[in-house]
Short mmCIF file of C-alpha atoms and ligand atoms in Angstrom, two decimals:
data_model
loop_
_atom_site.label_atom_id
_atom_site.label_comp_id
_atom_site.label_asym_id
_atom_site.label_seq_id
_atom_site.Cartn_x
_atom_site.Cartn_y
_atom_site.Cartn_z
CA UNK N 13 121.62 147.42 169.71
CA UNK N 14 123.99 144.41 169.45
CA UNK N 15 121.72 143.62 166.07
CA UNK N 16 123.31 146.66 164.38
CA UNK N 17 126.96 144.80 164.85
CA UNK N 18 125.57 141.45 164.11
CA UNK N 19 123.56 142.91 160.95
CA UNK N 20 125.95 144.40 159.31
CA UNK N 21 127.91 143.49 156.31
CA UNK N 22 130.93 145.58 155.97
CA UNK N 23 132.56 146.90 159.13
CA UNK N 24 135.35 148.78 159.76
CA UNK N 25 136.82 148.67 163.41
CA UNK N 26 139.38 151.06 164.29
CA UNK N 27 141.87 150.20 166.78
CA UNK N 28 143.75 152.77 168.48
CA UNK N 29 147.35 153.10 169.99
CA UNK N 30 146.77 152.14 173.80
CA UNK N 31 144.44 149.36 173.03
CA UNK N 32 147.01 147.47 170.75
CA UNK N 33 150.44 148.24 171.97
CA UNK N 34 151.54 147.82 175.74
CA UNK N 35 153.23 150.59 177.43
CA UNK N 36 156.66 148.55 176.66
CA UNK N 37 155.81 149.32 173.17
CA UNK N 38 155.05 145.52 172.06
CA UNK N 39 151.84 143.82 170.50
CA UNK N 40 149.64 143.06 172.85
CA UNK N 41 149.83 139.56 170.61
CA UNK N 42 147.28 137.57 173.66
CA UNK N 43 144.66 140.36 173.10
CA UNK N 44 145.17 140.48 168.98
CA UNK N 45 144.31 136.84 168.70
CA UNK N 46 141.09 137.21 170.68
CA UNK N 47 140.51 139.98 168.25
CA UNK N 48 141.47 138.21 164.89
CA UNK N 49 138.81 135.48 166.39
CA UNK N 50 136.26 138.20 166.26
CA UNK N 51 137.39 138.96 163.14
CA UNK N 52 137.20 135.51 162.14
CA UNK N 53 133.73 135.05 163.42
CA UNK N 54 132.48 137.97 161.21
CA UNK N 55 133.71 136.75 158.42
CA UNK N 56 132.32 133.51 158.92
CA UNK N 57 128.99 134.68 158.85
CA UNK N 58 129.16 136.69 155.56
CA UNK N 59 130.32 140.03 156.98
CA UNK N 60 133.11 141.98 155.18
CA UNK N 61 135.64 143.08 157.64
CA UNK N 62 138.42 146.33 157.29
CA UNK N 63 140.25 147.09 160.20
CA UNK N 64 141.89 150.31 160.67
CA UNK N 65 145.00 150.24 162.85
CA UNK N 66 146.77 152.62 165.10
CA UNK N 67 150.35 151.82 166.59
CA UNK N 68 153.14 152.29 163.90
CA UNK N 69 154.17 155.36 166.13
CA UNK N 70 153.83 153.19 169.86
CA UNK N 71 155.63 150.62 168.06
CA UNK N 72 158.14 152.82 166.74
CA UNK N 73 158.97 154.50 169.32
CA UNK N 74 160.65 152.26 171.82
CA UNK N 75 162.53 150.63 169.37
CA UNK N 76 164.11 153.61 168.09
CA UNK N 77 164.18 154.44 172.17
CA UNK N 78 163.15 158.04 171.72
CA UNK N 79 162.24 159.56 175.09
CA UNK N 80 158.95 159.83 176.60
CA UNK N 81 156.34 162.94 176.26
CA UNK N 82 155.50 164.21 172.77
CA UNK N 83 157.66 163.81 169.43
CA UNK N 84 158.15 166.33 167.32
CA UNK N 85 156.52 165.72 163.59
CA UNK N 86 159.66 164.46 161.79
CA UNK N 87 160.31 162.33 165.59
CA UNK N 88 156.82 160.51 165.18
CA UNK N 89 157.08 160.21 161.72
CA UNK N 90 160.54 158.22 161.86
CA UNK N 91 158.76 156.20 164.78
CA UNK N 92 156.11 155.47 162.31
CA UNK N 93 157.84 154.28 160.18
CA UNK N 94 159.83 151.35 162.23
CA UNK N 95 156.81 151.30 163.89
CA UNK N 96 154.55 150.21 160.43
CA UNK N 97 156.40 146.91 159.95
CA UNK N 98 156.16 145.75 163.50
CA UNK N 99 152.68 146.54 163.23
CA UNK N 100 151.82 144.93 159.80
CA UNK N 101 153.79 142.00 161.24
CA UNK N 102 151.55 141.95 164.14
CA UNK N 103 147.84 141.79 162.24
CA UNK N 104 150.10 139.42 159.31
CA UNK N 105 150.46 136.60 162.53
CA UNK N 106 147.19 137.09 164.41
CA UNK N 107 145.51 136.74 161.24
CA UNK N 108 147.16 134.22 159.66
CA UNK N 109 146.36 131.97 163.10
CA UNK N 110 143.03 132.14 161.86
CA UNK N 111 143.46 131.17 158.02
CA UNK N 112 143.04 134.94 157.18
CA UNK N 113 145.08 136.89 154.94
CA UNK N 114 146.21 140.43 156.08
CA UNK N 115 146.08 143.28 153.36
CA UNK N 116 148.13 146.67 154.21
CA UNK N 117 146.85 149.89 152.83
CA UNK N 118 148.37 153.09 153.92
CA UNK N 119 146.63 156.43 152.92
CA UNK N 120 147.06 160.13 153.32
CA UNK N 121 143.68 162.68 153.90
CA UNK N 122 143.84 163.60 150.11
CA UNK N 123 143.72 159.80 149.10
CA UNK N 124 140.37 159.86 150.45
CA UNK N 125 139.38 163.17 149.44
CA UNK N 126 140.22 164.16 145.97
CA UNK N 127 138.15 161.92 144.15
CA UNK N 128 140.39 160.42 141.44
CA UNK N 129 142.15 158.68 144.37
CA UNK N 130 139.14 158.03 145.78
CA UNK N 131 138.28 155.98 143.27
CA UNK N 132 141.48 153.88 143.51
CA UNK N 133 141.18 153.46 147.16
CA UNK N 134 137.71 152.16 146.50
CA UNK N 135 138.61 150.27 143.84
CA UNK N 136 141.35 148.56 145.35
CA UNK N 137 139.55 147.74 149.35
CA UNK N 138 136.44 146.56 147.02
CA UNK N 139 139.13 144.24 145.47
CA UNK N 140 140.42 143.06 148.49
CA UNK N 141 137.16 142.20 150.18
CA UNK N 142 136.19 140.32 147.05
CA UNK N 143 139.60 138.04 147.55
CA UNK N 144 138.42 137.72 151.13
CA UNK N 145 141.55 139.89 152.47
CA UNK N 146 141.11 141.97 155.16
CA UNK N 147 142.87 145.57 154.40
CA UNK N 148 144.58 146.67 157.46
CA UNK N 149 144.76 150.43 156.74
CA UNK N 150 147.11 153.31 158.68
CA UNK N 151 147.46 156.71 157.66
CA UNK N 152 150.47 157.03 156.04
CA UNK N 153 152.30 158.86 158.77
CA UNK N 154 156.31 159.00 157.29
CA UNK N 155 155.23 160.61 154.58
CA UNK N 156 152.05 163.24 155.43
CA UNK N 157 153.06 166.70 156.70
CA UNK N 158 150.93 169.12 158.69
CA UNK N 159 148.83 170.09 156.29
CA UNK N 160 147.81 167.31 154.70
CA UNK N 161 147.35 165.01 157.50
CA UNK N 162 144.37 163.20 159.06
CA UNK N 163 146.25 162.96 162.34
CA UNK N 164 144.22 161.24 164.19
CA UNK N 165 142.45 157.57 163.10
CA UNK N 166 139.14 158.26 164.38
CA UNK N 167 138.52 160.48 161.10
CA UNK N 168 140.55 158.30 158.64
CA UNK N 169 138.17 155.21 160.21
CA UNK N 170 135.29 157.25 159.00
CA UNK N 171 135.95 158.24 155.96
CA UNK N 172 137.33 155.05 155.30
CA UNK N 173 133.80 153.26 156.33
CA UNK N 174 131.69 156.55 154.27
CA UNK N 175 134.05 155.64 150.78
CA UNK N 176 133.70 151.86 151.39
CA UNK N 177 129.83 152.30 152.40
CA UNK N 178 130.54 150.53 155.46
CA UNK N 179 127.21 150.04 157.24
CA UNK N 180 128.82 149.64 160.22
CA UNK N 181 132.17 151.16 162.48
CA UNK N 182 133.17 150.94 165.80
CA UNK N 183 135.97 152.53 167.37
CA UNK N 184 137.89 150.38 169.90
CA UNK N 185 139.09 152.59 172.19
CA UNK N 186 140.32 153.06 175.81
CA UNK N 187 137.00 154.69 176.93
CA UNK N 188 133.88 152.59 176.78
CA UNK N 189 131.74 155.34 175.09
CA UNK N 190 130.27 158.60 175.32
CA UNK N 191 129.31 160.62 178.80
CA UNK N 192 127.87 163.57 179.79
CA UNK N 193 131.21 164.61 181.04
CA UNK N 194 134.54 163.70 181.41
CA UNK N 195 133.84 160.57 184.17
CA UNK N 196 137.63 160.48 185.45
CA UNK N 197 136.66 164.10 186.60
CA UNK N 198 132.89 163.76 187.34
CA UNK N 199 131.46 160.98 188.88
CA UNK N 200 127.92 162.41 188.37
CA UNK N 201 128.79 162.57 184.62
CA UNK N 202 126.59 159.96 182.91
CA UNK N 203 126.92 157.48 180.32
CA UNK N 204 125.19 157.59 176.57
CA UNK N 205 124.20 154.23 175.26
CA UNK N 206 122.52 155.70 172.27
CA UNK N 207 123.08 159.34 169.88
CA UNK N 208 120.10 159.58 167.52
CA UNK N 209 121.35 162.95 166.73
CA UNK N 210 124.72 164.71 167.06
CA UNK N 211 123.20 168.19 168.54
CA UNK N 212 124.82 171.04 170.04
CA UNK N 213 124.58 170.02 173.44
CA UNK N 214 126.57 166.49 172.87
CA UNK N 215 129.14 168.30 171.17
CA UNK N 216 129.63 170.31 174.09
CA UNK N 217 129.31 167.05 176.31
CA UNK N 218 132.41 165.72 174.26
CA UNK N 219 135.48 166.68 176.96
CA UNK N 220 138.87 164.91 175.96
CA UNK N 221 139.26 161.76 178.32
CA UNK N 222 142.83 161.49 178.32
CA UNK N 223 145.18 158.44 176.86
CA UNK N 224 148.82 159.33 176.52
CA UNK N 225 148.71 157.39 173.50
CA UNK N 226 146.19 157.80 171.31
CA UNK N 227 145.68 161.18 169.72
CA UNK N 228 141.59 160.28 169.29
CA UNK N 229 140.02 162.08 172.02
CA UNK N 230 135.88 162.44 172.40
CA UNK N 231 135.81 165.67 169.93
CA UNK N 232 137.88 163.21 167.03
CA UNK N 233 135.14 160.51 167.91
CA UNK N 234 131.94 162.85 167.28
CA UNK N 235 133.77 164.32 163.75
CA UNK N 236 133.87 160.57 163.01
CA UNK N 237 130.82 159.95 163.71
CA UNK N 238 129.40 162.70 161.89
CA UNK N 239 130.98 161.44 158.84
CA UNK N 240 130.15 157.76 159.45
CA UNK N 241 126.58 158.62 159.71
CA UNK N 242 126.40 161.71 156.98
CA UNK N 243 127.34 158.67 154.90
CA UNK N 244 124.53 155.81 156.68
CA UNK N 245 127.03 154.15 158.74
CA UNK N 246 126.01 153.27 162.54
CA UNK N 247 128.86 154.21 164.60
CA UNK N 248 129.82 152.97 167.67
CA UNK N 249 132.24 153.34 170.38
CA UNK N 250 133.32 150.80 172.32
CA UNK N 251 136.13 149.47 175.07
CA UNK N 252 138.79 148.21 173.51
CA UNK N 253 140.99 146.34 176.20
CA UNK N 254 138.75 143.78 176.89
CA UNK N 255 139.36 139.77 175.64
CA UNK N 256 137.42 139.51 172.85
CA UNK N 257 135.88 142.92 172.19
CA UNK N 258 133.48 142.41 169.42
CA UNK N 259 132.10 139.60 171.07
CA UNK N 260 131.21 141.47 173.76
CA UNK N 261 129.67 144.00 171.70
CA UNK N 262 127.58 141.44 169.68
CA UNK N 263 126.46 140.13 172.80
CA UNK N 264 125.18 143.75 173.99
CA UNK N 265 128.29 144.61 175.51
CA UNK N 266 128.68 148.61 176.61
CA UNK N 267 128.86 150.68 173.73
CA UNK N 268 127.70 154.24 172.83
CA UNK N 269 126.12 153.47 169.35
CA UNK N 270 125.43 157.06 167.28
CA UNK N 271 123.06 156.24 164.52
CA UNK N 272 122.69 156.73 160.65
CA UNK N 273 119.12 157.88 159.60
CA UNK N 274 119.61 156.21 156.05
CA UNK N 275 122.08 153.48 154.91
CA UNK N 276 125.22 153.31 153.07
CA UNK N 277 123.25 152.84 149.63
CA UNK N 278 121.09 155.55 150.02
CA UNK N 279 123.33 158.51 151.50
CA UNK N 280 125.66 157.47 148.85
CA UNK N 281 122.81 158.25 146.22
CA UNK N 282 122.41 161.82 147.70
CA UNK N 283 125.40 162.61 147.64
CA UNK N 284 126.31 161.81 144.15
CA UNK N 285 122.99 163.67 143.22
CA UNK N 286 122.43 166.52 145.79
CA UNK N 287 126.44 167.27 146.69
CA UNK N 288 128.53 167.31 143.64
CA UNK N 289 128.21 169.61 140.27
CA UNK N 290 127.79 167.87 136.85
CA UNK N 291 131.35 168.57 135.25
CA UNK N 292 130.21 167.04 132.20
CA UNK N 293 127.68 164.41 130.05
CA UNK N 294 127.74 161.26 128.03
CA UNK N 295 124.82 160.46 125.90
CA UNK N 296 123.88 156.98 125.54
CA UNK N 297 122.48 154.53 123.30
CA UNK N 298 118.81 152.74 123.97
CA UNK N 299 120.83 149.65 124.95
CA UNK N 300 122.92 150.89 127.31
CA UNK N 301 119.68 152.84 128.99
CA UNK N 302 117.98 149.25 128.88
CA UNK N 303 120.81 147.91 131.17
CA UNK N 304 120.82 150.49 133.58
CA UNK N 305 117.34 150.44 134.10
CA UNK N 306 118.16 147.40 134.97
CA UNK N 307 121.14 147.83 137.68
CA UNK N 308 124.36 147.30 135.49
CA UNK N 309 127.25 149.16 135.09
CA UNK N 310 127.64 151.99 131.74
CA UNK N 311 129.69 150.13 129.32
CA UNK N 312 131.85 152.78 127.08
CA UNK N 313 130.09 150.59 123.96
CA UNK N 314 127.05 152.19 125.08
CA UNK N 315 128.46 155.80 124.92
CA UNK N 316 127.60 157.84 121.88
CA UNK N 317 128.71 161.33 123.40
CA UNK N 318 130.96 163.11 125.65
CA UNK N 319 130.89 166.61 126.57
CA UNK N 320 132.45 168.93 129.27
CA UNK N 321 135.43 168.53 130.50
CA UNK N 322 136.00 166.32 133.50
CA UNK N 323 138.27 164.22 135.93
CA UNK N 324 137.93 160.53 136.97
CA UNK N 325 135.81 160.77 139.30
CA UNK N 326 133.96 163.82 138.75
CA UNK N 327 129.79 163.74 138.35
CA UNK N 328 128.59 163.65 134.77
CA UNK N 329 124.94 163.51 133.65
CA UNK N 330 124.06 161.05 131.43
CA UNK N 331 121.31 161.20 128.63
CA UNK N 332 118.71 159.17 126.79
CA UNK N 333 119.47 159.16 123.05
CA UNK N 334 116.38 161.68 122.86
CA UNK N 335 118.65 163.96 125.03
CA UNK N 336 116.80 163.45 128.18
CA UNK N 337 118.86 162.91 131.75
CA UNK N 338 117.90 159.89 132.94
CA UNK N 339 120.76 159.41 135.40
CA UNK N 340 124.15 160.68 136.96
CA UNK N 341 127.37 158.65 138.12
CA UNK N 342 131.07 159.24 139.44
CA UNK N 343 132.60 158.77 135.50
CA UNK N 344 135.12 156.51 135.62
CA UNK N 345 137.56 158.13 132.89
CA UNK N 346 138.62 161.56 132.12
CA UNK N 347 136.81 163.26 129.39
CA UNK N 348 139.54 162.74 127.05
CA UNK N 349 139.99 159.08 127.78
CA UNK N 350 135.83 158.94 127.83
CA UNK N 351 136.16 160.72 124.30
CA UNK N 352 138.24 157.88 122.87
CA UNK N 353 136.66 154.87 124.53
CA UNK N 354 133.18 155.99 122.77
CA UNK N 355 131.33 152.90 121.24
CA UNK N 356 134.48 150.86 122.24
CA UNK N 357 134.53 146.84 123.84
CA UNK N 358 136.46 145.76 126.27
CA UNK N 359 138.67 144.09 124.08
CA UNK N 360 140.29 147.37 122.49
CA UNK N 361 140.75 149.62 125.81
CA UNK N 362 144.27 148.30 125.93
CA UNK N 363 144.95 149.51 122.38
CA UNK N 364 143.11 152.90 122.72
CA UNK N 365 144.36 154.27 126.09
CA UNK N 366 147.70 152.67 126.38
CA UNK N 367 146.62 150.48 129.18
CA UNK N 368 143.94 147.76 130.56
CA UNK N 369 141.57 150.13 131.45
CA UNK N 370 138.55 149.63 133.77
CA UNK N 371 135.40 147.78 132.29
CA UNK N 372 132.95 150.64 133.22
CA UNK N 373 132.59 154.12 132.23
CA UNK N 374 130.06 154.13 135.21
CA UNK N 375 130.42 151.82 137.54
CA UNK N 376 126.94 150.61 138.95
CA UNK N 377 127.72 151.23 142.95
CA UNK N 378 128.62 155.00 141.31
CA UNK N 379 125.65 155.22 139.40
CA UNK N 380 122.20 156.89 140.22
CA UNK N 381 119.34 156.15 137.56
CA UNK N 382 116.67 158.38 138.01
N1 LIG X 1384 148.65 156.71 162.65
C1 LIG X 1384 149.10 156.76 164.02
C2 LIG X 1384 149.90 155.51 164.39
O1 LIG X 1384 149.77 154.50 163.75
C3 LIG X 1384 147.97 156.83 165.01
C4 LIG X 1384 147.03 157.96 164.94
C5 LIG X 1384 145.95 157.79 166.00
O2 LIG X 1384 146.21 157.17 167.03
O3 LIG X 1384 144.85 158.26 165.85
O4 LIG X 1384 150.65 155.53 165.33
#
């Protein structure tokens, strides 16, 4: 099981609340460093690494010494945001002991669901990881409300590993895994090293193990995991307040794992083909079909015709010069922008669109030939 850690190429661990901040509302600095040595170690064998962080509101809290119990929304939401700089300070240091540069990304649900933004997000992790960063990513608490809120950073984790195609998360967490029932309560309940398959009967399994800090409890961890492995990411959950966590992990350390049945590549193929509606086309030229065939991106050069009427990020078809589809992609350009950029280089996207521009109309990783 430990293979599926030590495999993997771009993880995403999520660290919640309780596991980061002590209940004096500091760092828990001593148990970061072990962690940004993990982290380290990771790195140093090739893997990408993003953490996602809990804690702005922990943080926050004490130092704008609200009271105990629950906050009310606009309460945590002030605590988060004292509570953000303590904690980008926090993963700034740790990582910076190590010679690694911390990266802070802060996102709402619909920058990770309306799939312009999408794109950006994407767009700007992939950038990170390629500088050898590592993003250190919160939900953007001070600023979403009710509505549009994750709320919890077991689901943000998850759809932060499906739009990276992480092939890998684990969720750090106060509880070493998954049971058959809440094991405060039961001491017959048993524990689940491995999920092949999320049925009816685990969900029912899942009680809500309590933390007074976190807000992730076993129900938030199977949603995550559904969406880590929709998208062919292993999941796993695993203790969090332990010296050197992902060591232990590596090493076959406790862990419920709940596995993908395809990977990161692949899910992200049938999703772009089976999931989304063609909003539009671009016909191409026999060169441009040459290089995707083999593996590159869709230059706009390339482009002969756009029709339909589309977003960034929407599906579009794309056709052969004889008319044929021969593949689809997440477009990178609106259908206007698309429109103008026809048979364009590089060289004159500045001019045309008012700004740099992005190199690809289709970007390879969004790209399915077929
Ligand atoms: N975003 C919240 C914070 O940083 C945490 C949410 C969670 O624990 O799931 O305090």
């Amino acid at each position: 099981m430990s293979a599926r850690l030590s495999d993997a190429r771009r993880i995403v661990i999520k660290i919640g609340s309780s596991t980061l901040v002590s209940p004096e509302g500091e760092p828990k600095r001593a148990w970061l460093a072990g962690l940004a040595a993990d982290i380290a170690d990771l790195k140093t064998r090739g893997a990408e690494v993003i953490v996602v962080s809990s804690g702005a509101i922990a943080l926050g809290r004490r130092r704008l010494k609200l009271a105990a119990g629950a906050l009310r929304l606009e309460e945590a939401q002030a605590a988060a945001s004292v509570g953000q700089i303590a904690l980008a300070e926090a993963w700034t240091e740790a990582l910076a002991a190590k010679g690694l540069t911390a990266a802070q990304i802060l996102l709402t649900l619909d920058d990770t669901e309306e799939r312009r933004r999408y794109l950006n997000a994407r767009a700007t992790i992939g950038a990170l990881l390629g500088l050898s960063a590592v993003p250190v990513i919160n939900e953007n608490d001070t600023v979403a409300t009710a509505e549009i809120r994750f709320g919890d950073n077991d689901r943000l984790a998850a759809r932060v590993a499906a739009m990276t195609g992480a092939d890998c998360l684990i969720l750090l967490s106060d509880i070493d895994g998954l049971y058959t029932d809440n094991p405060v309560k039961n001491a017959e309940a048993k524990f689940l090293p491995e999920i092949a398959e999320i049925t009816p009967e685990i969900e029912a399994m899942a009680g809500r193990p309590g933390s007074d800090m976190g807000s992730g409890g076993m129900i938030t961890k199977l949603l995550a995991a559904k969406i880590a492995t929709a998208a062919g990411c292993h999941m796993a959950i695993a203790l969090g307040q332990i010296d050197r966590p992902l060591t232990a992990l590596a090493q076959g350390g406790r862990a419920t794992w709940v596995l993908a049945k395809s990977n990161p590549a692949a899910a992200r193929k049938q999703w772009i083909l089976g999931a989304l509606k063609p909003a539009g086309s671009l016909t191409i030229d026999a060169g441009a079909e040459g290089a995707l065939r083999s593996g590159k991106s869709l230059l706009p050069i390339g482009v002969t015709a756009v029709t339909g009427n589309f977003e960034r990020g929407d599906a579009v078809i794309v056709r052969g010069a004889s008319g044929a589809e021969i593949a689809r992609g997440l477009v990178a350009y609106e259908a206007d922008e698309a429109r103008r950029l026809i048979g364009r280089r590089s060289g004159e996207f500045g001019a045309v669109l008012g700004y740099p521009g992005r190199a690809a109309m289709i970007h390879r990783d969004d790209l399915v030939v077929l």
